[in-house]
Coordinates of C-alpha atoms and ligand atoms in Angstrom, one line a residue:
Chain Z
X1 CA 165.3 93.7 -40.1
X2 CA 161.5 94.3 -40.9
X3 CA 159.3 94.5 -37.3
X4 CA 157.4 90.7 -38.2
X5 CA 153.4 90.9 -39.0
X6 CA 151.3 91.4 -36.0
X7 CA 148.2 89.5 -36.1
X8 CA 145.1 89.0 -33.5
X9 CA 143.3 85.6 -34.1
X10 CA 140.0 86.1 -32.2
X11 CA 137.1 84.0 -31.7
X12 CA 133.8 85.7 -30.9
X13 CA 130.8 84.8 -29.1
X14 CA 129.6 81.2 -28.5
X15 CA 132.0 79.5 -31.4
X16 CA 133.9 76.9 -29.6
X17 CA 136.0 75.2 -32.7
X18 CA 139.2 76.5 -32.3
X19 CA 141.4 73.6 -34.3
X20 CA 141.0 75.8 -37.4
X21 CA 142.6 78.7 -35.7
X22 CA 144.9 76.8 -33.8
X23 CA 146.3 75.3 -37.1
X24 CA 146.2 78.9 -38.7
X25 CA 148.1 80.2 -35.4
X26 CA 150.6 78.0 -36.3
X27 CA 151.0 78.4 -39.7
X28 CA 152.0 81.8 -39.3
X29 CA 154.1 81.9 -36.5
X30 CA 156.0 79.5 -38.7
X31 CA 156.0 82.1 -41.3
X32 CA 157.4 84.6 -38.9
X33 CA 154.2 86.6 -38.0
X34 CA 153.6 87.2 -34.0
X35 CA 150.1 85.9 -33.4
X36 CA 148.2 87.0 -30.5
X37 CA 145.5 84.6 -30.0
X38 CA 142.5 85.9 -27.8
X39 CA 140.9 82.6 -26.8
X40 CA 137.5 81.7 -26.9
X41 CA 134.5 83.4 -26.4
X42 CA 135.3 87.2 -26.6
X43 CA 132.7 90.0 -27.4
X44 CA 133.5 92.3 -30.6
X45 CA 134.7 95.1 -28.0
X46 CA 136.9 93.1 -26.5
X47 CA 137.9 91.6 -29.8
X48 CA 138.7 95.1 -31.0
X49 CA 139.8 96.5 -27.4
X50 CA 143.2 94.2 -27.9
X51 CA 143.5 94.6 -31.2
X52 CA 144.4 98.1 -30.6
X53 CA 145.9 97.7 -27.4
X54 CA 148.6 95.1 -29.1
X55 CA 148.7 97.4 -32.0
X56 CA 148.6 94.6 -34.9
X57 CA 148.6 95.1 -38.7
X58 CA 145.8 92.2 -39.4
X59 CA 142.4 91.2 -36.8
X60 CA 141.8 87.9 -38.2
X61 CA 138.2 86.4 -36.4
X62 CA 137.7 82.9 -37.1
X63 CA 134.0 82.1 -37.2
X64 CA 132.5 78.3 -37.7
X65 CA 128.9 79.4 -36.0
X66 CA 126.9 81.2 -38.4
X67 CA 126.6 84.4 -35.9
X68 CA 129.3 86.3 -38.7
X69 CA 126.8 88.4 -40.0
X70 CA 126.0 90.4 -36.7
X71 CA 129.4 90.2 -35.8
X72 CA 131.1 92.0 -37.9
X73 CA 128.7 94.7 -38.3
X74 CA 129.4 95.4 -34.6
X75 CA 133.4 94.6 -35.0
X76 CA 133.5 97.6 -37.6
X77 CA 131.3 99.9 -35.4
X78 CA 133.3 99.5 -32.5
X79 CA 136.8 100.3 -34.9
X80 CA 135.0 103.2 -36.1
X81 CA 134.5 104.3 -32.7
X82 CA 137.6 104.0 -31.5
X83 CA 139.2 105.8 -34.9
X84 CA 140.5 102.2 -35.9
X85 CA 139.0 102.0 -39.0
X86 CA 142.3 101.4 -41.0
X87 CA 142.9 98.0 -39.4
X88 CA 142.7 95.3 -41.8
X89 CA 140.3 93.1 -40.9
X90 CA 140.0 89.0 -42.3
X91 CA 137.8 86.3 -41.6
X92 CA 138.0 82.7 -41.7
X93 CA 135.6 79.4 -40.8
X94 CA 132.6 78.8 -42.4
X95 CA 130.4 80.7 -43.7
X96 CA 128.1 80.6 -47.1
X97 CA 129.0 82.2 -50.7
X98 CA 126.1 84.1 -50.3
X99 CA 127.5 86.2 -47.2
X100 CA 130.8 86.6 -48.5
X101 CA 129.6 89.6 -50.9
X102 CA 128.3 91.2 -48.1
X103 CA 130.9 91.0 -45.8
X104 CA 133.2 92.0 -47.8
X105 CA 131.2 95.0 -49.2
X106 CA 131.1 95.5 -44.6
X107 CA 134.7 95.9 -45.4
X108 CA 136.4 92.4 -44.7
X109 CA 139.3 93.1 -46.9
X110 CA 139.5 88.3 -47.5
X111 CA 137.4 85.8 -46.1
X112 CA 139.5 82.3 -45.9
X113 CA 137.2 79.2 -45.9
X114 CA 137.5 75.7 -44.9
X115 CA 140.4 74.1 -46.5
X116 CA 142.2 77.2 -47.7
X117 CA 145.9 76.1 -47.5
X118 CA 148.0 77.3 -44.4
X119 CA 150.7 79.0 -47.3
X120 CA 147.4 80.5 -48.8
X121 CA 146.8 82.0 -46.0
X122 CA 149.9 83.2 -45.5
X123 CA 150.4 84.9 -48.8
X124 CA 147.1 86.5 -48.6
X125 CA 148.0 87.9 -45.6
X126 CA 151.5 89.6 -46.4
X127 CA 150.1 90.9 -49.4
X128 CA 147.2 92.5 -47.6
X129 CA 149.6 94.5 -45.0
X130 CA 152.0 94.8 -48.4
X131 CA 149.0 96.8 -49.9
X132 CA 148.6 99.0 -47.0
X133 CA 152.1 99.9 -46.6
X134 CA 154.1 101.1 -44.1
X135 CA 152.7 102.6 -40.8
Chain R
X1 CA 160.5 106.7 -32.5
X2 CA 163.8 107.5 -30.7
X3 CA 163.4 110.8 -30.2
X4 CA 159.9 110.0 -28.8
X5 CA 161.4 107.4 -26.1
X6 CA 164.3 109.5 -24.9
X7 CA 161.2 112.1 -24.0
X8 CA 159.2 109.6 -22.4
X9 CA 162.6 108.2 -20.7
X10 CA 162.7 111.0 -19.2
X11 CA 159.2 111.7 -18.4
X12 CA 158.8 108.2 -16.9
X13 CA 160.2 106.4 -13.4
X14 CA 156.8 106.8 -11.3
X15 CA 155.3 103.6 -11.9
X16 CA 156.0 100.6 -9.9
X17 CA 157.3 97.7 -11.7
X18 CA 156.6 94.5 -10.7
X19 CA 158.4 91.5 -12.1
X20 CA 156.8 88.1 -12.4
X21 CA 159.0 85.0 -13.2
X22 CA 158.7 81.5 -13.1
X23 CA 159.0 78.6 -15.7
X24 CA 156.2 78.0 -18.3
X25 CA 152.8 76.8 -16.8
X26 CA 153.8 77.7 -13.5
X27 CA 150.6 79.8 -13.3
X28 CA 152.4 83.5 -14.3
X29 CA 149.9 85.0 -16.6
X30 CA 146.6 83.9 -14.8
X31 CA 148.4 85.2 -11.3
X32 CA 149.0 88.4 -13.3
X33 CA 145.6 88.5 -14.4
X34 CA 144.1 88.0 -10.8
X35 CA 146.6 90.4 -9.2
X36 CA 145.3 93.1 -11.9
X37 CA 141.9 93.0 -10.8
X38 CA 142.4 93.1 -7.4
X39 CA 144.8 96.4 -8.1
X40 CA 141.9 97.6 -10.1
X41 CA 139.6 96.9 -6.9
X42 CA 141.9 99.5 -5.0
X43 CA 141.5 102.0 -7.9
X44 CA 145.2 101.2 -9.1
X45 CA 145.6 101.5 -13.3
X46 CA 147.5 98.5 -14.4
X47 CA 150.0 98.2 -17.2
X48 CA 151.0 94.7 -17.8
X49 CA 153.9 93.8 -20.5
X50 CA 153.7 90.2 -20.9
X51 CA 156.8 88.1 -22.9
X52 CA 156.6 84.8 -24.7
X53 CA 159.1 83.2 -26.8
X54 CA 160.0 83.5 -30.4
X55 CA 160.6 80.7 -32.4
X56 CA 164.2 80.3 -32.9
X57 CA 162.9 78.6 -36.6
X58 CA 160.6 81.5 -38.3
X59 CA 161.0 84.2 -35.9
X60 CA 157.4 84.2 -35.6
X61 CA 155.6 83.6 -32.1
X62 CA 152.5 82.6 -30.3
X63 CA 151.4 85.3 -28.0
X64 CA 149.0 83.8 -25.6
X65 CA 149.1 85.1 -22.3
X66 CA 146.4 87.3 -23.1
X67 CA 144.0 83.9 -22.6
X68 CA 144.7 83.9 -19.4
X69 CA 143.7 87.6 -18.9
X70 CA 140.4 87.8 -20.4
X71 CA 138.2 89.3 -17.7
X72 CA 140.6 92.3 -18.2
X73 CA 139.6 92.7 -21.8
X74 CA 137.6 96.0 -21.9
X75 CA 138.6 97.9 -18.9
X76 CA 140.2 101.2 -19.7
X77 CA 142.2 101.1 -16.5
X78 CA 144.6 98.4 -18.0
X79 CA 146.5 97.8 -20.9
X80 CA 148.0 95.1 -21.8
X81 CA 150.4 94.6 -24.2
X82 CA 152.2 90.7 -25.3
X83 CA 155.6 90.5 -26.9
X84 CA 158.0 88.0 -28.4
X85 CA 161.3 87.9 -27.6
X86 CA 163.0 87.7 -30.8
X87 CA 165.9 86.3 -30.5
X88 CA 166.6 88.5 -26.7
X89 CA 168.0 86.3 -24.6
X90 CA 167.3 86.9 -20.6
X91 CA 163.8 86.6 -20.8
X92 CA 162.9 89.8 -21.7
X93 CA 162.2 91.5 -25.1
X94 CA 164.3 94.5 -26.1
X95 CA 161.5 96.4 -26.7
X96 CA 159.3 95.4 -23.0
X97 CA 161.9 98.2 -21.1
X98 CA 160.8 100.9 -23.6
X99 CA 157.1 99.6 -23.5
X100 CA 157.7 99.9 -19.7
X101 CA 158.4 103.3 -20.1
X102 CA 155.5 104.5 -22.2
X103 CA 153.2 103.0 -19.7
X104 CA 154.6 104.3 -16.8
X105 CA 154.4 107.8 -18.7
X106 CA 150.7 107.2 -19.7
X107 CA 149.9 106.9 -15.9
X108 CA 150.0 103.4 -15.0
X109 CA 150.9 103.4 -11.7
X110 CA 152.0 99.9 -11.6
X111 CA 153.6 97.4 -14.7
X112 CA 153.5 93.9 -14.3
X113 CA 156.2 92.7 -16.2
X114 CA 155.6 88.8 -17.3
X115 CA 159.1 86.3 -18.6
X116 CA 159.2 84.1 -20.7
X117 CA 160.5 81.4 -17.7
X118 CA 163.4 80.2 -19.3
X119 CA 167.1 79.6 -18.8
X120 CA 169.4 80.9 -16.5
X121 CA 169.1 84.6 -17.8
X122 CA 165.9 84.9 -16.5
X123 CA 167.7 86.8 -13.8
X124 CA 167.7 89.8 -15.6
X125 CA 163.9 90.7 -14.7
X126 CA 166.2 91.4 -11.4
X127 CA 167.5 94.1 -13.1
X128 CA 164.3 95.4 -14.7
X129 CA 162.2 95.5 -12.2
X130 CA 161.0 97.5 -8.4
X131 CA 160.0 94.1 -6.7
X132 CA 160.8 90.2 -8.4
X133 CA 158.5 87.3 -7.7
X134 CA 159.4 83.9 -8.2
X135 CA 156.6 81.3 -9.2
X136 CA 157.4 77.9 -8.3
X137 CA 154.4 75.5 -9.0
X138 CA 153.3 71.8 -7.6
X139 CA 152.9 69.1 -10.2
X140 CA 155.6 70.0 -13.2
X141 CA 158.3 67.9 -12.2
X142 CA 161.0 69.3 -10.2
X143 CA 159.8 70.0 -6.9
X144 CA 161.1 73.4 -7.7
X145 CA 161.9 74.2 -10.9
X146 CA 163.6 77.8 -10.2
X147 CA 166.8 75.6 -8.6
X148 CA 167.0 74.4 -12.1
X149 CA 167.0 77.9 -13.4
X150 CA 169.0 79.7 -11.0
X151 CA 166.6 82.2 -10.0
X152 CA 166.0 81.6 -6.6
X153 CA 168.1 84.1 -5.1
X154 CA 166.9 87.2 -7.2
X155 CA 163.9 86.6 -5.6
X156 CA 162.4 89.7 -3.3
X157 CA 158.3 87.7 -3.1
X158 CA 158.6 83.8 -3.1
X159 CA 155.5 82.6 -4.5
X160 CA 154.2 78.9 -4.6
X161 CA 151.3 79.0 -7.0
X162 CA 148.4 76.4 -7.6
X163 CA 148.0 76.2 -3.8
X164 CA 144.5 74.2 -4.7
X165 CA 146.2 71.1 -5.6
X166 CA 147.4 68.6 -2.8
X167 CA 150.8 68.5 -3.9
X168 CA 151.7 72.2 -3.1
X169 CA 152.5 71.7 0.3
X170 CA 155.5 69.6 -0.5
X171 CA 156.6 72.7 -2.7
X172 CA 155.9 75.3 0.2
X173 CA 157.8 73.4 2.6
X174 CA 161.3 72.4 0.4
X175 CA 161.1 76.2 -0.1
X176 CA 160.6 77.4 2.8
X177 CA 163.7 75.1 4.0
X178 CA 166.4 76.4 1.2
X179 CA 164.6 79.9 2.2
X180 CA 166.3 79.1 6.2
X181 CA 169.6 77.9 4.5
X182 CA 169.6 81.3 3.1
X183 CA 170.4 79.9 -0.7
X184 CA 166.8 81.1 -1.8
X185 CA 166.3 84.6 -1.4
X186 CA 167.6 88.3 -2.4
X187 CA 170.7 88.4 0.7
X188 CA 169.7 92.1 1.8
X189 CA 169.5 92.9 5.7
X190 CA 166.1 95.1 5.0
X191 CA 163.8 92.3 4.1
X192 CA 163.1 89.3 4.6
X193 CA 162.2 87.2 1.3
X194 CA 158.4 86.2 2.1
X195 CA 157.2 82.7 0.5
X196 CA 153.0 82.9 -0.1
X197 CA 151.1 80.0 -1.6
X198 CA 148.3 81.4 -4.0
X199 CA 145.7 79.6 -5.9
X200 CA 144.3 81.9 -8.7
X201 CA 141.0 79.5 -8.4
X202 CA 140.4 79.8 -5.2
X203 CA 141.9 83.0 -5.0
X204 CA 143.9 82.4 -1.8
X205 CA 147.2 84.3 -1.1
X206 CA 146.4 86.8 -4.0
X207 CA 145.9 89.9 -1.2
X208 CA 148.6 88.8 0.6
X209 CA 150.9 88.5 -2.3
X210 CA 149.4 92.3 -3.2
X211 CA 150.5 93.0 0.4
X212 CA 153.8 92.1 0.5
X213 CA 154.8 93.8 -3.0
X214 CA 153.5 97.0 -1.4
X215 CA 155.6 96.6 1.8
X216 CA 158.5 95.5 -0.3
X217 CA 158.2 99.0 -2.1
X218 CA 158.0 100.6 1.0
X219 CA 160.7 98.9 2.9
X220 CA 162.8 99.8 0.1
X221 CA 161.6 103.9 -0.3
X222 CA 162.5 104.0 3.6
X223 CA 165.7 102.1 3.3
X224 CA 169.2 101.8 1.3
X225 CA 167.6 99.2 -0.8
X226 CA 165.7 101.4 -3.6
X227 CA 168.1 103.7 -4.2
X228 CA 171.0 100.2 -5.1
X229 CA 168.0 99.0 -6.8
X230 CA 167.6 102.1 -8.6
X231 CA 171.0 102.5 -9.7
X232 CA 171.3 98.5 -10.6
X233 CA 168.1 98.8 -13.0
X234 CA 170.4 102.3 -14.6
X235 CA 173.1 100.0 -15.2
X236 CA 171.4 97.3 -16.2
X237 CA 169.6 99.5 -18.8
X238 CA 172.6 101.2 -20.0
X239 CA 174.7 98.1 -20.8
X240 CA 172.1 96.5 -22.5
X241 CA 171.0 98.9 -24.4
X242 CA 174.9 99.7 -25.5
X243 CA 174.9 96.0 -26.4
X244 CA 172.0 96.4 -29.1
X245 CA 173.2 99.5 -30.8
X246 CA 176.7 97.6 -31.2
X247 CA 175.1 94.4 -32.5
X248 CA 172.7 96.4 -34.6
X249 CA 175.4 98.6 -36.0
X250 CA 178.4 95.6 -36.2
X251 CA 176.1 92.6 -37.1
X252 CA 175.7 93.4 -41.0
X253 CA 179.7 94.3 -41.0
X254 CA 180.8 91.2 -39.1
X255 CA 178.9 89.2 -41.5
X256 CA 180.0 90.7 -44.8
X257 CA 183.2 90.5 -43.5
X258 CA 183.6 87.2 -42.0
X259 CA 184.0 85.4 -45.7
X260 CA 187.2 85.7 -46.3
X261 CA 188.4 84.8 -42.4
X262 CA 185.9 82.1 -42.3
X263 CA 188.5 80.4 -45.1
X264 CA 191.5 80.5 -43.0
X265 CA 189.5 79.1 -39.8
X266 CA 188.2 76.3 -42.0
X267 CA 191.8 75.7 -43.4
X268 CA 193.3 75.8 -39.8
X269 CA 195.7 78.6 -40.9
X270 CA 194.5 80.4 -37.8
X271 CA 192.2 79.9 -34.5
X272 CA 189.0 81.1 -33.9
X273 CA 190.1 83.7 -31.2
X274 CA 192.9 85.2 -33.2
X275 CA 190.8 85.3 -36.5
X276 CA 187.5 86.6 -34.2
X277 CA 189.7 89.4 -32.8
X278 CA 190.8 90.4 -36.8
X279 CA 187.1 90.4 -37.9
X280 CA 186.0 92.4 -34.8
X281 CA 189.4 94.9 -35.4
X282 CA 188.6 95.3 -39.5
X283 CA 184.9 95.5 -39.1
X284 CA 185.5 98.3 -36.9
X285 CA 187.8 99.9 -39.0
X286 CA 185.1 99.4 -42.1
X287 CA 182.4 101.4 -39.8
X288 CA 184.7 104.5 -39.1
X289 CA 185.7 104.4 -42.8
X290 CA 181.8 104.6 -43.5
X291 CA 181.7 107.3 -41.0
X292 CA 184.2 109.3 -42.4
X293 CA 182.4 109.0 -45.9
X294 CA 179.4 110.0 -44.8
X295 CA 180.7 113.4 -43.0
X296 CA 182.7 114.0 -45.7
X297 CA 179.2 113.6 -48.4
Ligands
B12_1 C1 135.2 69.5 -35.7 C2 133.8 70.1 -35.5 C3 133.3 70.3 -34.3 C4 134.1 69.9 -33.0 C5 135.0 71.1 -32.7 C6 136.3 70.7 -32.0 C7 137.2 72.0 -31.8 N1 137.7 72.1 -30.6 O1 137.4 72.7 -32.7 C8 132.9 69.7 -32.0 C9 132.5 68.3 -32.1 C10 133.2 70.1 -30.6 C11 131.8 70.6 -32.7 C12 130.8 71.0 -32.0 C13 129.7 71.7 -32.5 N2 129.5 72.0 -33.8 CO1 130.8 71.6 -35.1 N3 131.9 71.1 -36.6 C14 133.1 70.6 -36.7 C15 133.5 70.3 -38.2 C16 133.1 68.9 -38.5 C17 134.9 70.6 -38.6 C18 135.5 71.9 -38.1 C19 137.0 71.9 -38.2 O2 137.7 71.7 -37.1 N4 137.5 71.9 -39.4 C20 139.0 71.8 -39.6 C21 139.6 73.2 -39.5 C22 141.1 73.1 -39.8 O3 139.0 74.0 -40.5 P1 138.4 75.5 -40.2 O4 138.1 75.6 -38.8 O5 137.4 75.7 -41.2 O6 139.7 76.4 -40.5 C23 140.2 76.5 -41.8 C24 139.7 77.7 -42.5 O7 138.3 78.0 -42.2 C25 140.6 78.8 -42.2 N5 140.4 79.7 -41.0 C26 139.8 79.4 -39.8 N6 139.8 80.4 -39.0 C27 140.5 81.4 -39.6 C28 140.8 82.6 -39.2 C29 141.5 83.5 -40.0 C30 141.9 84.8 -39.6 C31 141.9 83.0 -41.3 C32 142.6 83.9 -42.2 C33 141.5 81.7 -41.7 C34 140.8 80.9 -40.9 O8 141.8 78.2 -42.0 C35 141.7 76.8 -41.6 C36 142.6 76.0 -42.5 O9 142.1 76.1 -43.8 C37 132.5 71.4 -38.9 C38 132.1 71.1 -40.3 C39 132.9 71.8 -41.3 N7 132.8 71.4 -42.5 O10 133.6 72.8 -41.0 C40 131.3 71.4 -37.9 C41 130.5 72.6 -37.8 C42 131.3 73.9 -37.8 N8 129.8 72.5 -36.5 C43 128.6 72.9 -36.5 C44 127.8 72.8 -35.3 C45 126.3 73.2 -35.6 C46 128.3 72.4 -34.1 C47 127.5 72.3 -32.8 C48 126.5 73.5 -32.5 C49 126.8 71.0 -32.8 C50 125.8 70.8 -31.6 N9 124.5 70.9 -32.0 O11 126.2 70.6 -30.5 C51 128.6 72.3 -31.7 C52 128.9 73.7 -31.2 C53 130.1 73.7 -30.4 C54 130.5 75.1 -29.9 N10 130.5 75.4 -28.7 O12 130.7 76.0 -30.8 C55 128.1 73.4 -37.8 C56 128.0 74.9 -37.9 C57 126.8 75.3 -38.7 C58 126.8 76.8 -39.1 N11 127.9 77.5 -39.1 O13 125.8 77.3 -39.4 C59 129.2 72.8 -38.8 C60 129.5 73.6 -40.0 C61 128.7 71.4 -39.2 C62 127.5 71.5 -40.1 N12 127.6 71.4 -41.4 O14 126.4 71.6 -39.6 N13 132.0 70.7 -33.9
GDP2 N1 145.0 74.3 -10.1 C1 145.5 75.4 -10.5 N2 145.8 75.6 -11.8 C2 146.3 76.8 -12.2 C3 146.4 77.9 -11.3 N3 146.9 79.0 -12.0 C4 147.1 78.6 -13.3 N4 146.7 77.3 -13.4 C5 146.8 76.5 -14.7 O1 148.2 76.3 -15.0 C6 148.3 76.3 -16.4 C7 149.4 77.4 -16.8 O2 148.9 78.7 -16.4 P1 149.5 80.0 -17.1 O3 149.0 81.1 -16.3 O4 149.4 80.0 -18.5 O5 151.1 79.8 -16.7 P2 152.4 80.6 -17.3 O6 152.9 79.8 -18.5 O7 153.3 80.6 -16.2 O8 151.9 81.9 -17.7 C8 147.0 76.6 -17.0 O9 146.4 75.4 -17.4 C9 146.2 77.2 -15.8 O10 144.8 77.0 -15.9 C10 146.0 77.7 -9.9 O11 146.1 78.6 -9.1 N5 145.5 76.5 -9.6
MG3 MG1 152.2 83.0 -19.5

């Protein structure tokens, strides 16, 4: 048997909707993925800090506050710094189209929006850790 | 990986290894989270392997004793690692020993080991761990749910948590009662089964609990009691791990072979001990015949 996705589901900084996260939690424990879920209000280094101690494939940061453009530039520095820069990192919530360019050029490898379908989500996410291959 | 964790096996056996238990929402993971900072206070690294369930459905699991954790996040002198038990019954997931291991190597010099808090295997954490403690909390029901469980008597630290609330006294008081009846408590002559109430709000109880794990190793360094321990946690290990290398290498046989048997159960030409003991005996034979194959190419 195939060791299940690993995924962190972090919220950072002041952003305290979690019932998108919740349900994406949810949605992919159901598809068989362990989910660690970091609870509210956590600082990129911690964000990153578990990610490696738990040693998942995806950090997924869900983000409905507007704050995602200076946090992600300090989520990558801090993975860079601590020689993690192969973790796939995602991002969900909401955030405008005209951000999404740039944080994917930051290196967000997808960046789910409001009502992006749980299976969505789940597909986009196996075929990520798919493309990386094995570990 | 295996050669890499009969090495660390090996290496390992330093660290002290605390087991917490307790049924879910008793308090486990925010005690954990307390006691690790107050270890950190005495310049104590922490390791902490914390279990939650798997869904019996997907597979898949919601890891979130780490919530309960947070002020730990970023400090280098604990790690903390979650994990689902996937389909392990007992509480504990097959991988936690290993990742027990591999902090005890990496110098944590103690590993809090958090259950899942389910069912009447949680008494295995007996068998994984230096010192047990049993949570039993006020307000979920049952004045004390670990009756219900059966895990009582592993207990070496009797802990009522949630101490805060009013209704914990009742709690400390029918336990302290079974603990004089002598049904509630690890039977050894060398200690005596403490009960502490803690609130991790308040922040009562939490040396004393720290306290008492420490004279609990102690007692049982100076005694008989670490060295039965010792061996019991060997055994423990042994059997189970025998258990998953048989499953592991059987499963896939049993199930490709269980068609045809499966038939005659369903058409009552035989029972299901007779026809279990012929799919266990032909499987068998089917993995030495592989055996043989592969020696031979
Ligand atoms: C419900 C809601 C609230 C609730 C939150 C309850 C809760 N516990 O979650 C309450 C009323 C508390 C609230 C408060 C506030 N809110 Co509000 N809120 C909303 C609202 C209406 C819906 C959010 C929601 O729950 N959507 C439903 C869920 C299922 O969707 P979702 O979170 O987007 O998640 C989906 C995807 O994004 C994706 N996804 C989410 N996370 C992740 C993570 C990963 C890894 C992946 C792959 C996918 C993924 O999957 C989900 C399913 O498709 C939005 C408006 C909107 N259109 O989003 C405003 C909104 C987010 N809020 C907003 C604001 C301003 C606030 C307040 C500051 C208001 C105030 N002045 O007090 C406060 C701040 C509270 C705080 N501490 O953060 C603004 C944010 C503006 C911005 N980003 O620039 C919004 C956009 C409204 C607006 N148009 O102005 N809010
Ligand atoms: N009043 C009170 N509530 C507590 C205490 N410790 C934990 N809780 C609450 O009990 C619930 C379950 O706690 P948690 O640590 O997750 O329990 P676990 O499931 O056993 O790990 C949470 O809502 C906690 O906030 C305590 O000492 N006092
Ligand atoms: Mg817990």
């Amino acid at each position: 048997m195939a060791a299940p996705i690993r995924i962190l589901l972090a919220k950072v900084g002041l952003d305290g909707h979690d019932r998108g996260v919740r349900i994406v939690a949810r949605a992919l424990r159901d598809a068989g993925m362990d989910v660690i879920y970091s609870g509210l209000h956590r600082t990129p280094d911690e964000v990153v800090t578990v990610a490696i101690q738990e040693d998942v494939d995806i950090l997924g940061v869900s983000l409905l506050s507007g704050a995602h453009m200076t946090v992600f530039p300090k989520i990558f520095e801090r993975l860079r710094q601590q020689g993690a820069d192969d973790m796939i990192v995602v991002a969900g919530g909401v955030m405008p189209d005209e951000d999404v360019a740039a944080l994917k050029a930051m290196g967000v490898k997808e960046i789910l929006l409001q009502d992006t379908l749980p299976q969505v989500i789940v597909d986009t996410l196996r075929r990520l850790v798919a493309e990386r291959g094995p570990r | 990986m295996r050669p890499a964790l009969a090495r660390i096996y090996r290496l390992a056996g330093r660290a002290h290894i605390v087991g917490i238990t307790g049924v879910p929402g008793s308090g486990k993971s925010t005690l954990v989270g307390k006691l690790a900072q107050k270890l950190r206070a005495r310049s104590m690294r922490v390791g902490i392997v914390a279990i939650d369930p798997s869904s019996p459905y997907s597979g898949g699991a919601i890891l979130g004793d780490r919530v309960r954790m947070s002020e730990l996040a970023t400090d280098s002198g604990i790690y903390i690692r979650s994990m689902a038990t996937r389909g392990a019954t007992g509480g504990i997931a097959r991988a936690a020993l290993d990742a027990v291991d591999i902090l005890d190597v990496a110098g944590f010099e103690t590993v809090i080991i958090e259950t899942v808090g389910v069912g009447q295997d949680e008494v295995e954490i007996a068998r994984a761990s230096h010192t047990t403690v049993v949570i039993s909390a006020p307000g979920l029901g049952d004045q004390i749910q670990a009756i219900k469980a059966g895990i009582l008597e592993i207990a070496d630290i009797h802990v009522v948590s949630k101490c805060d609330r009013s209704d914990a006294n009742r709690t400390l008081t029918d336990l302290k009662q079974m603990l004089t009846l002598g049904t509630a408590g690890t039977a050894a002559k060398e200690w005596i089964t403490p009960v502490i109430a803690t609130s991790s709000v308040s922040g009562q109880g939490i040396d004393e609990l720290l306290d008492a794990v420490g004279r609990h190793r102690h007692v049982a360094l100076a005694t008989e009691l670490g060295a039965q321990r010792a061996l019991a946690i060997a055994e423990f290990r042994l059997q189970k791990t025998a258990e998953n290398l048989l499953l592991g290498r059987y499963a896939k046989i049993v199930v490709e072979n269980s068609k045809p048997l499966a038939l005659r159960l369903m058409r009552r030409e035989g029972d299901p001990y007779t026809l279990a003991d012929e799919l266990l005996n032909s499987s068998l034979q089917t993995e030495h015949e592989h055996d043989a194959r592969s020696k031979i190419a």
